[in-house]
Coordinates of C-alpha atoms and ligand atoms in Angstrom, one line a residue:
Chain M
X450 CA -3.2 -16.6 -16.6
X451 CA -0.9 -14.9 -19.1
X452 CA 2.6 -15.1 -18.5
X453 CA 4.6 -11.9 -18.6
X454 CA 7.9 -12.0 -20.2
X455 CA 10.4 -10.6 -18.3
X456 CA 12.2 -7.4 -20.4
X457 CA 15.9 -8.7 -20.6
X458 CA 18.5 -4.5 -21.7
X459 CA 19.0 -5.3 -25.5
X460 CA 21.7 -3.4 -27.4
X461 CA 21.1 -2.0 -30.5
X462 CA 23.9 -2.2 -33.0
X463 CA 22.6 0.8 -35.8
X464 CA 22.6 3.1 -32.6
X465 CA 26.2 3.0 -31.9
X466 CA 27.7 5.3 -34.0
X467 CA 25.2 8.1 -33.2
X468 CA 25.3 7.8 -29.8
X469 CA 28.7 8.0 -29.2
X470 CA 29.0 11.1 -31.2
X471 CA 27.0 12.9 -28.4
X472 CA 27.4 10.9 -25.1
X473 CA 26.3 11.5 -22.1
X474 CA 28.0 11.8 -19.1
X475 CA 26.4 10.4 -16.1
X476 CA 26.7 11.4 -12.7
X477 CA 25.7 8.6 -10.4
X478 CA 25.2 9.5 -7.0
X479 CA 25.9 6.4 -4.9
X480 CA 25.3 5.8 -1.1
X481 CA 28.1 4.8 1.0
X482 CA 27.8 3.0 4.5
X483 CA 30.3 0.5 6.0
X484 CA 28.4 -1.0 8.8
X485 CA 31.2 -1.9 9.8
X486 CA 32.2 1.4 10.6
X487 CA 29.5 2.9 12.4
X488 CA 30.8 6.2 13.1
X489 CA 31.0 6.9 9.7
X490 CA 27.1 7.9 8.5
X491 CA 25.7 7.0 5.8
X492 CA 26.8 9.4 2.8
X493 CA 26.1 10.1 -0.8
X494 CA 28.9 10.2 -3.5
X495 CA 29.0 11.2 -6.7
X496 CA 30.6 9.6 -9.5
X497 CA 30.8 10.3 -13.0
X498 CA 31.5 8.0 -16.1
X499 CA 30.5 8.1 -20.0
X500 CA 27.3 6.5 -20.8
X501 CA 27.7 3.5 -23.7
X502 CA 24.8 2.2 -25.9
X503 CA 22.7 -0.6 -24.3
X504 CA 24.9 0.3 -21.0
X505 CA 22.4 -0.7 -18.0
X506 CA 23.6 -0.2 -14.0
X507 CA 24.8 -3.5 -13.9
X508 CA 27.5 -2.3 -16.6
X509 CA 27.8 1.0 -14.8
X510 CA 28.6 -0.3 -11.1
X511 CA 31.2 -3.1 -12.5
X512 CA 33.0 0.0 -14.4
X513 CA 33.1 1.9 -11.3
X514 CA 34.1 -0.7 -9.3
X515 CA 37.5 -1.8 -11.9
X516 CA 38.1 1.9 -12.8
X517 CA 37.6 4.5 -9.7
X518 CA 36.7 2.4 -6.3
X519 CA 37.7 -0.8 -6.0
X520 CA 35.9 -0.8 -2.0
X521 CA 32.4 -0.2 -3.6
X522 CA 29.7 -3.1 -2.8
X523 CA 26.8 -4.6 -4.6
X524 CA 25.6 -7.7 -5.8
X525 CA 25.0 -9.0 -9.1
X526 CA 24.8 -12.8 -10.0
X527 CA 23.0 -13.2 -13.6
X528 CA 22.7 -9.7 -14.5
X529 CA 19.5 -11.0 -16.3
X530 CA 16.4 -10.3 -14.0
X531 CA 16.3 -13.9 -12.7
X532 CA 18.8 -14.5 -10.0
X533 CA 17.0 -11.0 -7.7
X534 CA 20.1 -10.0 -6.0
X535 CA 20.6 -6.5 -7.7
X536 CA 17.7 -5.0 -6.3
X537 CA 17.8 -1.4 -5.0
X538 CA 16.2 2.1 -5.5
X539 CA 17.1 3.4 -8.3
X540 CA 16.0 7.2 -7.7
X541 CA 13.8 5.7 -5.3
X542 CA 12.0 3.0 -7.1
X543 CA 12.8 -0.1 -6.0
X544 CA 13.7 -2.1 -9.2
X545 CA 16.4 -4.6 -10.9
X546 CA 19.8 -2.9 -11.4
X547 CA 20.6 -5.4 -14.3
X548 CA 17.7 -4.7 -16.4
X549 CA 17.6 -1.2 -15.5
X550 CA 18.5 0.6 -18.8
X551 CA 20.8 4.0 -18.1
X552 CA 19.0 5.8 -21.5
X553 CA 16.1 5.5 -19.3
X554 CA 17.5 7.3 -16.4
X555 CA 18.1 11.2 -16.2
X556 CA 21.6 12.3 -15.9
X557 CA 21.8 12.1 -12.2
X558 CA 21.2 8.7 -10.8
X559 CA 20.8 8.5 -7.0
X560 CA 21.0 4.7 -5.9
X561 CA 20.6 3.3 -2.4
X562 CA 20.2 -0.3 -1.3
X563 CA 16.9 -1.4 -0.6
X564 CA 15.4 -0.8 3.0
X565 CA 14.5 -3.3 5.5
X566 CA 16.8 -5.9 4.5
X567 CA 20.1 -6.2 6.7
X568 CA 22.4 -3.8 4.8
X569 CA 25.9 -5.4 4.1
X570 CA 27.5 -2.4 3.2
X571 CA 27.2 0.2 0.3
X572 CA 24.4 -1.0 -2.4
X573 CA 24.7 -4.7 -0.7
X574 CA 22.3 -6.0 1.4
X575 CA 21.0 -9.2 2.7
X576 CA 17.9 -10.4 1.2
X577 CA 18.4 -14.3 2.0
X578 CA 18.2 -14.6 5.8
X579 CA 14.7 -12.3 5.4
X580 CA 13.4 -14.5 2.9
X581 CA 14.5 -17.5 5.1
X582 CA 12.6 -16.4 8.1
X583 CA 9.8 -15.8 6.1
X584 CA 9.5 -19.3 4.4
X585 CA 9.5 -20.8 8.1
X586 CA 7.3 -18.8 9.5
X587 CA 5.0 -19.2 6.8
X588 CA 6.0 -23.1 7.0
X589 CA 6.9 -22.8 3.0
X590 CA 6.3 -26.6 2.3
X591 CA 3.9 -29.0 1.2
X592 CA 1.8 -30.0 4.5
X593 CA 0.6 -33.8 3.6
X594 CA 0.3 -37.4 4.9
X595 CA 0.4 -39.4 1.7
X596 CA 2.9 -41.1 1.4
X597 CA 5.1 -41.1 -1.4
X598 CA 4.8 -43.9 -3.7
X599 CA 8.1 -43.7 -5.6
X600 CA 6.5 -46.5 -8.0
X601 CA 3.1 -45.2 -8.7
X602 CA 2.4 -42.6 -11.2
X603 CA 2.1 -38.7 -10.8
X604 CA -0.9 -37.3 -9.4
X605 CA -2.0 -35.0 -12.4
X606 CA -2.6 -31.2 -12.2
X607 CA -5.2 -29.4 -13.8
X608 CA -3.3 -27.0 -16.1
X609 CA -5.4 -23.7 -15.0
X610 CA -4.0 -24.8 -11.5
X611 CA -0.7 -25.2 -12.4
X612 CA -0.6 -22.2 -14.5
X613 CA -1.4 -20.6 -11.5
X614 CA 0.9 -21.9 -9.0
X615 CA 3.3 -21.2 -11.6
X616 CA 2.3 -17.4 -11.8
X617 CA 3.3 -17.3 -8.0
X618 CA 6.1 -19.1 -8.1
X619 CA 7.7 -16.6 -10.9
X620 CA 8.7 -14.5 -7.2
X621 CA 12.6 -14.2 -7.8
X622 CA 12.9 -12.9 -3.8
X623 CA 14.7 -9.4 -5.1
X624 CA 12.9 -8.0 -2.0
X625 CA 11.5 -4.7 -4.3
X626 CA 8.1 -5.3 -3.2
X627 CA 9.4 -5.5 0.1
X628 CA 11.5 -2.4 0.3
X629 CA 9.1 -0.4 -1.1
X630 CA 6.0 -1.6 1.3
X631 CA 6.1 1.4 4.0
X632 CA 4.4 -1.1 6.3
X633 CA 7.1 -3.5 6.1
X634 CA 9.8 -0.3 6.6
X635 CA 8.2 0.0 10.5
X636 CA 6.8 -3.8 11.0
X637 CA 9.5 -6.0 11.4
X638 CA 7.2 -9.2 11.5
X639 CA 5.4 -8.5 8.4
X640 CA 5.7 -11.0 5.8
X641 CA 5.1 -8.9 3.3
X642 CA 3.8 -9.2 -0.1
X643 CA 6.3 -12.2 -1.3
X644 CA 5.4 -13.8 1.6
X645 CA 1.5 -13.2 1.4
X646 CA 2.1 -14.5 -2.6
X647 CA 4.1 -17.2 -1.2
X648 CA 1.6 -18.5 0.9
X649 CA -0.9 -18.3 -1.7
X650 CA 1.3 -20.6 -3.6
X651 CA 0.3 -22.9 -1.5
X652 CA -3.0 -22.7 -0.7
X653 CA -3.7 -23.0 -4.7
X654 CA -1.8 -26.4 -4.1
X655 CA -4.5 -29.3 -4.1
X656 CA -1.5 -31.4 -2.5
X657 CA -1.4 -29.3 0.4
X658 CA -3.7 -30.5 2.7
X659 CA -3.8 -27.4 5.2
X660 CA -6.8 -26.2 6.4
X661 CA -8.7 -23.0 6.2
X662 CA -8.1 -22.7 9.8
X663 CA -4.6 -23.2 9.8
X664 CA -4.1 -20.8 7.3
X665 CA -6.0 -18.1 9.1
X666 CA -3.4 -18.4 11.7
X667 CA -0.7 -18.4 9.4
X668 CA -1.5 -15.0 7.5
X669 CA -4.9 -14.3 8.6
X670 CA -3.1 -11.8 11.1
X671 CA -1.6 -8.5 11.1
X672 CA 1.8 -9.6 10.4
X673 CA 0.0 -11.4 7.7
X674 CA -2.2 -10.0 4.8
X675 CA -4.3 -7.8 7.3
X676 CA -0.9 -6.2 8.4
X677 CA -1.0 -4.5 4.6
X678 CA -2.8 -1.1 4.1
X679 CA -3.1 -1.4 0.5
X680 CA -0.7 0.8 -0.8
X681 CA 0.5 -0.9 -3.6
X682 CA 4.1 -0.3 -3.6
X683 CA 4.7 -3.7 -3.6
X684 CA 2.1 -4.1 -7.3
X685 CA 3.7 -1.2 -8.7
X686 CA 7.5 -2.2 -8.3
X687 CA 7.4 -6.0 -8.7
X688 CA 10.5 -6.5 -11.4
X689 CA 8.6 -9.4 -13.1
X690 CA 5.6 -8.4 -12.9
X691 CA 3.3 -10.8 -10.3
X692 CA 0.1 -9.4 -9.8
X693 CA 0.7 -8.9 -6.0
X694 CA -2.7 -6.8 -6.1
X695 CA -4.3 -10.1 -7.2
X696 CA -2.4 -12.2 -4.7
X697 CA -3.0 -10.1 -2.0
X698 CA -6.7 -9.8 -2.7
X699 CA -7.1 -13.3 -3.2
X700 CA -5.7 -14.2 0.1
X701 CA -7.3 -11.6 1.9
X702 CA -10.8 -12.8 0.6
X703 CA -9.8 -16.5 1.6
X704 CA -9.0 -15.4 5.1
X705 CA -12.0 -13.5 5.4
X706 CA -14.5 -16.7 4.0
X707 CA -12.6 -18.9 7.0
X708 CA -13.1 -16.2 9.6
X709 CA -16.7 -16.3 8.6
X710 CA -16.6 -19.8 8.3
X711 CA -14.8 -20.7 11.6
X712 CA -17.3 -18.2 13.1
X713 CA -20.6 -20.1 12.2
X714 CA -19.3 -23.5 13.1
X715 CA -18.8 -22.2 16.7
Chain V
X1393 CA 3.2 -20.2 20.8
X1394 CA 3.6 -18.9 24.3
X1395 CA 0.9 -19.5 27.2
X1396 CA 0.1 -15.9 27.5
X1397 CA -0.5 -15.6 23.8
X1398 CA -2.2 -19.0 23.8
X1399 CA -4.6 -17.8 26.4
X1400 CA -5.9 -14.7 24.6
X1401 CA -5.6 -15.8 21.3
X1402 CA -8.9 -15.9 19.3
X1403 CA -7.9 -16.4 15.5
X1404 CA -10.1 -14.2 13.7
X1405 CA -9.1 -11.5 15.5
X1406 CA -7.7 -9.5 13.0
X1407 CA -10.2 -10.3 10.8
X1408 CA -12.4 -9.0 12.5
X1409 CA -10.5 -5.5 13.4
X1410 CA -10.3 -5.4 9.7
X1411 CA -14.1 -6.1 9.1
X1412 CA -15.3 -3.1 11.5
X1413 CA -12.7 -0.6 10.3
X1414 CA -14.3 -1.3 6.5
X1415 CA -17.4 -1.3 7.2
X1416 CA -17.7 1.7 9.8
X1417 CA -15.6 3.6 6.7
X1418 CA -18.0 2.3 4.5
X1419 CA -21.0 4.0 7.0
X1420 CA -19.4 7.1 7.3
X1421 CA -19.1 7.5 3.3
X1422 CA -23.1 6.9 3.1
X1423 CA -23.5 9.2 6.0
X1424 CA -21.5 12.0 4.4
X1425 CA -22.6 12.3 1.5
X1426 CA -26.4 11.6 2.5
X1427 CA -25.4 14.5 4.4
X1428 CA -24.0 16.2 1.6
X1429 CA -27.1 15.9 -0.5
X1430 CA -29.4 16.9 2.7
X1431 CA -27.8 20.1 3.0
X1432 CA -27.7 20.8 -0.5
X1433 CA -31.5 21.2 0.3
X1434 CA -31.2 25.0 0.2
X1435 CA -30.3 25.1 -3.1
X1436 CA -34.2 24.5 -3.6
X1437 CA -34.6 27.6 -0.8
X1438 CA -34.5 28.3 2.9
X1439 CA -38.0 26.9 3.0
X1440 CA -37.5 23.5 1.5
X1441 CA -34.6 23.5 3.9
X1442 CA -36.3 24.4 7.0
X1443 CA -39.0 21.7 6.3
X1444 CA -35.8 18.9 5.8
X1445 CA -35.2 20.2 9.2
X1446 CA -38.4 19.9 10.5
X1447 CA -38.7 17.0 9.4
X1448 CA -35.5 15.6 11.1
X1449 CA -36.8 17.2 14.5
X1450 CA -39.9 15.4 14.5
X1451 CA -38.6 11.8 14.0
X1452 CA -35.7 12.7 16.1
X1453 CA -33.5 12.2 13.4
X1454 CA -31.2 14.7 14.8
X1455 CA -30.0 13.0 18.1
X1456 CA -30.3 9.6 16.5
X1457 CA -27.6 10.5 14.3
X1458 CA -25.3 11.9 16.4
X1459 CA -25.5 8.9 18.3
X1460 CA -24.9 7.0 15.3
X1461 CA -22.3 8.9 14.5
X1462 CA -20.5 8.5 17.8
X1463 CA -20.8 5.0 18.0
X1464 CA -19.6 4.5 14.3
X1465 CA -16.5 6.9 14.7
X1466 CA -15.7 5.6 17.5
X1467 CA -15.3 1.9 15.9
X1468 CA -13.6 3.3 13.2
X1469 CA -11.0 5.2 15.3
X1470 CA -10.8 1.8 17.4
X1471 CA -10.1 -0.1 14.0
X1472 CA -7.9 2.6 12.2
X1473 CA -5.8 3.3 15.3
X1474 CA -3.7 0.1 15.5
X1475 CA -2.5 1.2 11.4
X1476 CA -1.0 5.1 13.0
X1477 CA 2.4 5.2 13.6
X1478 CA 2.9 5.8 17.1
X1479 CA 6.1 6.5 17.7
X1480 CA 8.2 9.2 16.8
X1481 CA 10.9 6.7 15.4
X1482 CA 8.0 5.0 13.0
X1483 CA 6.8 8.6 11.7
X1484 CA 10.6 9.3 10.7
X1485 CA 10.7 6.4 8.9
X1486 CA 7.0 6.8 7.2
X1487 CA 7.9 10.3 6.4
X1488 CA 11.7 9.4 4.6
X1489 CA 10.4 6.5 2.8
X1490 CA 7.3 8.3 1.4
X1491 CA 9.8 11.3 0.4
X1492 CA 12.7 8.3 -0.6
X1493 CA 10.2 6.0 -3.3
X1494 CA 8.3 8.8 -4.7
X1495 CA 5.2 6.9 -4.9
X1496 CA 1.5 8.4 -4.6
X1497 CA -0.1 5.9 -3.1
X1498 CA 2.1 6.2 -0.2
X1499 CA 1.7 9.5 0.2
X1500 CA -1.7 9.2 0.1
X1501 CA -1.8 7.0 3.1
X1502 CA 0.3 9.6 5.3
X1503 CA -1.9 12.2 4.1
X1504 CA -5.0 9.6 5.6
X1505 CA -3.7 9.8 8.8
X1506 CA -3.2 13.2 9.1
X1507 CA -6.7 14.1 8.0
X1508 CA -8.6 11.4 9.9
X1509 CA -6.7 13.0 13.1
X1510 CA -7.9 16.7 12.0
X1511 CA -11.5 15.4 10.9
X1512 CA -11.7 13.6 14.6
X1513 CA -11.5 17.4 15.8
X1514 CA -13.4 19.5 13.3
X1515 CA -15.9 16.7 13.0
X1516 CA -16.4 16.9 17.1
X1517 CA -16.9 21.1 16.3
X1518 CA -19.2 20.6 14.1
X1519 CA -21.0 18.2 15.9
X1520 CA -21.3 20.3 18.8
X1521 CA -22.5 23.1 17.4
X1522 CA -25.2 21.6 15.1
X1523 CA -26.5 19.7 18.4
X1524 CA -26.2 22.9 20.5
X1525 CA -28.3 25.1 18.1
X1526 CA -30.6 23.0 16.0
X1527 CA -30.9 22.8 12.0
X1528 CA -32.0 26.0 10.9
X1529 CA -31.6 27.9 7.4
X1530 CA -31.1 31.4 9.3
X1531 CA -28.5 29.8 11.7
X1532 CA -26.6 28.2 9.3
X1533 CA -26.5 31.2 6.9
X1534 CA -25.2 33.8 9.5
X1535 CA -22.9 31.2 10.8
X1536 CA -21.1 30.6 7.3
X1537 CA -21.0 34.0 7.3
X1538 CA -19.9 34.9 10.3
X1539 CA -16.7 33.7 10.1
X1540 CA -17.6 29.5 9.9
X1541 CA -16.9 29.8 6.1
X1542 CA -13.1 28.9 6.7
X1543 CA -13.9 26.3 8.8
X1544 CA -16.9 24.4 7.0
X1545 CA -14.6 24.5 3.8
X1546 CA -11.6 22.8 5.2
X1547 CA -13.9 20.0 7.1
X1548 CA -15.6 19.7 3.4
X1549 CA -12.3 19.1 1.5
X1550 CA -11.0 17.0 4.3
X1551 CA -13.6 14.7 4.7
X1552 CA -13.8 14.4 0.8
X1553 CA -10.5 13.4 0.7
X1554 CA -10.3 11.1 3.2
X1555 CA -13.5 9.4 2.5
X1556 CA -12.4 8.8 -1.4
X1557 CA -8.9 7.3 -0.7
X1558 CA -10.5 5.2 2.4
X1559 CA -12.7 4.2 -0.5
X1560 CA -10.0 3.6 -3.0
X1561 CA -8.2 1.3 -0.5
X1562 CA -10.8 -0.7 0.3
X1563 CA -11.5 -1.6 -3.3
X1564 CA -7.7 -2.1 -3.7
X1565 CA -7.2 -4.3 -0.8
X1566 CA -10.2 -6.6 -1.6
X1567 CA -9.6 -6.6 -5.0
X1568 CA -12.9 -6.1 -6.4
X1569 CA -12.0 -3.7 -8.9
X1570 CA -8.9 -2.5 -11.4
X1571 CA -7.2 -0.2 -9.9
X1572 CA -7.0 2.9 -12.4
X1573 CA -10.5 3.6 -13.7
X1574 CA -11.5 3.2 -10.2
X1575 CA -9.4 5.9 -9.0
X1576 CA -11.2 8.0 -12.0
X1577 CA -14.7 7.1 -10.5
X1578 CA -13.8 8.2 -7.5
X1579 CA -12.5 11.6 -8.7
X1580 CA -15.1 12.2 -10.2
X1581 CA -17.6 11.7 -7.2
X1582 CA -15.2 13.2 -4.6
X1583 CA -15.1 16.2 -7.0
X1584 CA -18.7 15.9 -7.5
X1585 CA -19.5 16.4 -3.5
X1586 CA -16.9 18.9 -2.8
X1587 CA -18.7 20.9 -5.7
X1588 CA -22.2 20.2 -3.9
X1589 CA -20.8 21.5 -0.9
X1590 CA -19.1 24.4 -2.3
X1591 CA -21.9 25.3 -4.0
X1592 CA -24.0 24.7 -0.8
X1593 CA -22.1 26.9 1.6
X1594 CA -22.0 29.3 -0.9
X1595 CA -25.7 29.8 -0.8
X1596 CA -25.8 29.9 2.7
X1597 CA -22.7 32.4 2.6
X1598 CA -24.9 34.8 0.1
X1599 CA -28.4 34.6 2.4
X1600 CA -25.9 35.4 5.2
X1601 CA -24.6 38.3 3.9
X1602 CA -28.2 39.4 2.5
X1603 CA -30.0 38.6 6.2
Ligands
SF4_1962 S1 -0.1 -3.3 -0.7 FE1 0.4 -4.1 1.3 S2 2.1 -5.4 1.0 FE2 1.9 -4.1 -0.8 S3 3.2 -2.3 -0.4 FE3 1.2 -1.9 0.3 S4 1.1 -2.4 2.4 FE4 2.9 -3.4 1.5
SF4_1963 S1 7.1 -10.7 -5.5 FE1 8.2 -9.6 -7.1 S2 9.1 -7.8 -6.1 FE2 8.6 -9.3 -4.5 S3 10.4 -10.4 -4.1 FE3 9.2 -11.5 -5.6 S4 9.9 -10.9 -7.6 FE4 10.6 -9.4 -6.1
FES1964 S1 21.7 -9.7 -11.2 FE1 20.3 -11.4 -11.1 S2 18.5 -10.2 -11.1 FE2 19.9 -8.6 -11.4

């Protein structure tokens, strides 16, 4: 399985000089909501600021947050595609703030924080407890009786296995592919496709000793993998690029084979 | 799990929702565009057409199919149903995040559900009438021309439509093919019947208008 590199905003040093001779000036049109403060709606406002070579919206939101409005909220942590906390639309795609390049964007930038998650306030929302839920539900863990033998040596892994796992695993829970799913925007209980890649994580795990069966009642439902109607929102916005089309295929075909499976041994 | 839920529960379930809804799509393709291709008889003249027809009478081909037809739309509406958004709040949301993401493929699913609901109707019309007067080159030709012509265009793009982005997403969602050069194969076929069929009720709109 190739391994997509993740783009990380570069600056180019020759451009500076030109591109501050003709600058742009940016108007970013940010939502503002204070949960909070319910009786205040949700509203759009418009800032404006001078755009910088190499400047992505990571740069742009700290700026306005130190120079105009000190109240505005949004998360950043590595501000380098791996932590996934800056996710949001970004003129309504759902994608990574911090490697989201401004010479990339027209000059009006609408940005709202991404739907379904529990919205914090502003651009911030809460992508942890959804994930959380999801890993239990899903029972995100090795499922095994051997025991651990501190003292023998490790079971070895078949490297197109691991590579494989390892393609999953890449998921950095940003929640693009969730906010962008319309089936998880009116199903609450869906998992999603991070949790349908999750869970095919693990049934690519030889150590996990879970049956077909078990699976199928894990995501061979319709808050599972045959909740999703294939719209590919969440293969067309995944940040680091996991084929979710493949995950999501894969697992469906999986469920299908027990279902067929469970049926003839009845 | 809870003892109510516990009592009903049969695993497969949803597998098997998901089975019928594919494959009575899957039926309904191969039925339209049979279809398609049957009534594109007349391009070989009202006599070639008349002896399809004939031929459908006398194996009772005609009431076989509608029965067919009812049974398999029925399992599909059955299958498809659970998928439409019921309630007013859910459409809101559908609608605002379609508009919010600006991404095709979501539109493209609204759009499904609206013209699966409109197809349920024209599709029962159609039905009706065909089973009410019989297969005939004359009858179809004045009909088209008296005033169906509207009606048999919109059920042709419609059911186009809906049948190649049913297609699409079951391709998608099982994963059997890439994505992009299967949406060009189906263009090209969906724009390959609708031609058929334009081409078809033109025909029968030119003998109507010559009868
Ligand atoms: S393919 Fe499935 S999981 Fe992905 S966005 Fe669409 S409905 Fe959601
Ligand atoms: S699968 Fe991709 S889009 Fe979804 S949470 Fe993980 S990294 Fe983000
Ligand atoms: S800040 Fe960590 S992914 Fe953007």
């Amino acid at each position: 399985m190739e391994n997509r590199a993740v783009l990380l905003p570069q600056t180019n040093r020759d451009d500076w000089g030109e591109n501050m001779m003709h600058a742009r000036t940016l108007t970013i049109r940010i939502m503002r909501y204070n949960p909070a403060e319910p009786e205040t709606k949700p509203y759009l406002q418009d800032f404006q600021l001078t755009e910088e070579p190499g400047m992505t919206l990571f740069v742009v939101l700290n700026k306005l947050r130190e120079e105009q409005d000190p109240t505005l909220r949004f998360d950043f942590v590595c501000r380098a595609a791996i932590c996934g906390s800056c996710g949001m639309l970004v003129n309504g795609k759902p994608t990574l703030a911090c490697k989201t390049l401004t010479k990339d964007l027209p000059e009006t930038t609408t940005l709202l924080p991404l739907p379904v998650f529990k919205l914090i306030g502003d651009l911030s929302v809460d992508t942890g407890v959804w994930f959380r839920d999801v890993s239990l539900r899903t029972e995100s863990w090795i499922h095994t009786d051997t025991v651990f033998d501190p003292d023998a040596e490790e079971e070895r892994m078949d490297n197109d296995v691991a590579q494989k796992i390892y393609e999953a695993e890449r998921c950095i829970e940003c929640g693009c592919c969730i906010g962008g799913c319309a089936t998880a925007n009116i199903k609450p209980n869906f998992i999603g496709a991070a949790g349908v890649n999750r869970v095919a994580r693990f049934m690519l795990d030889p150590r996990d000793q879970r049956t077909d069966r078990e699976y199928l009642e894990l995501v061979g439902t319709d808050d599972g993998v045959f909740g999703c109607v294939g719209l590919m929102a969440c293969d067309d916005n995944c940040p680091v690029g996991i084929p979710l089309r493949d995950q999501l295929a894969y697992v469906r075909r999986k469920m299908a084979q027990s279902a067929w499976n469970l049926g003839k041994t009845k | 799990m809870q003892l109510q839920k516990a009592m009903a529960h049969n695993p497969r379930m949803d597998v098997i929702v998901e089975g019928i809804q594919m494959v009575s799509g899957l039926l309904l393709v191969v039925f339209l565009w049979t279809h398609m291709l049957f009534v594109a008889a007349i391009w070989l003249g009202v006599n070639a057409f008349n002896t399809l027809a004939h031929f459908m009478d006398v194996f009772g081909l005609l009431p076989a199919t509608v029965v067919f037809l009812i049974l398999v739309i029925g399992a599909h509406i059955g299958a498809v149903i659970r998928r439409v958004p019921r309630q007013w709040q859910e459409q809101k949301i559908l609608w605002r995040h379609a508009k919010l993401i600006h991404h095709s493929d979501t539109w493209s699913w609204l759009f499904q559900a609206i013209t699966g609901t409109a197809l349920l109707a024209l599709a029962i019309v159609h039905m009706a009438v065909v089973t009410y007067g019989g297969i005939d080159a004359n009858l179809s030709s004045s009909r088209v021309h008296g005033g169906f012509l509207v009606f048999y265009a919109v059920l042709l793009l419609l059911s186009e439509y809906h049948a190649s982005v049913g297609l699409y997403r079951v391709f998608v969602k099982w994963g059997w093919v890439d994505r992009h050069s299967l949406k060009r194969v189906l263009t090209v076929v969906s724009l390959l019947t609708v031609v058929i069929g334009a081409v078809t009720l033109w025909i029968f709109y030119v003998l109507g208008a010559n009868a």
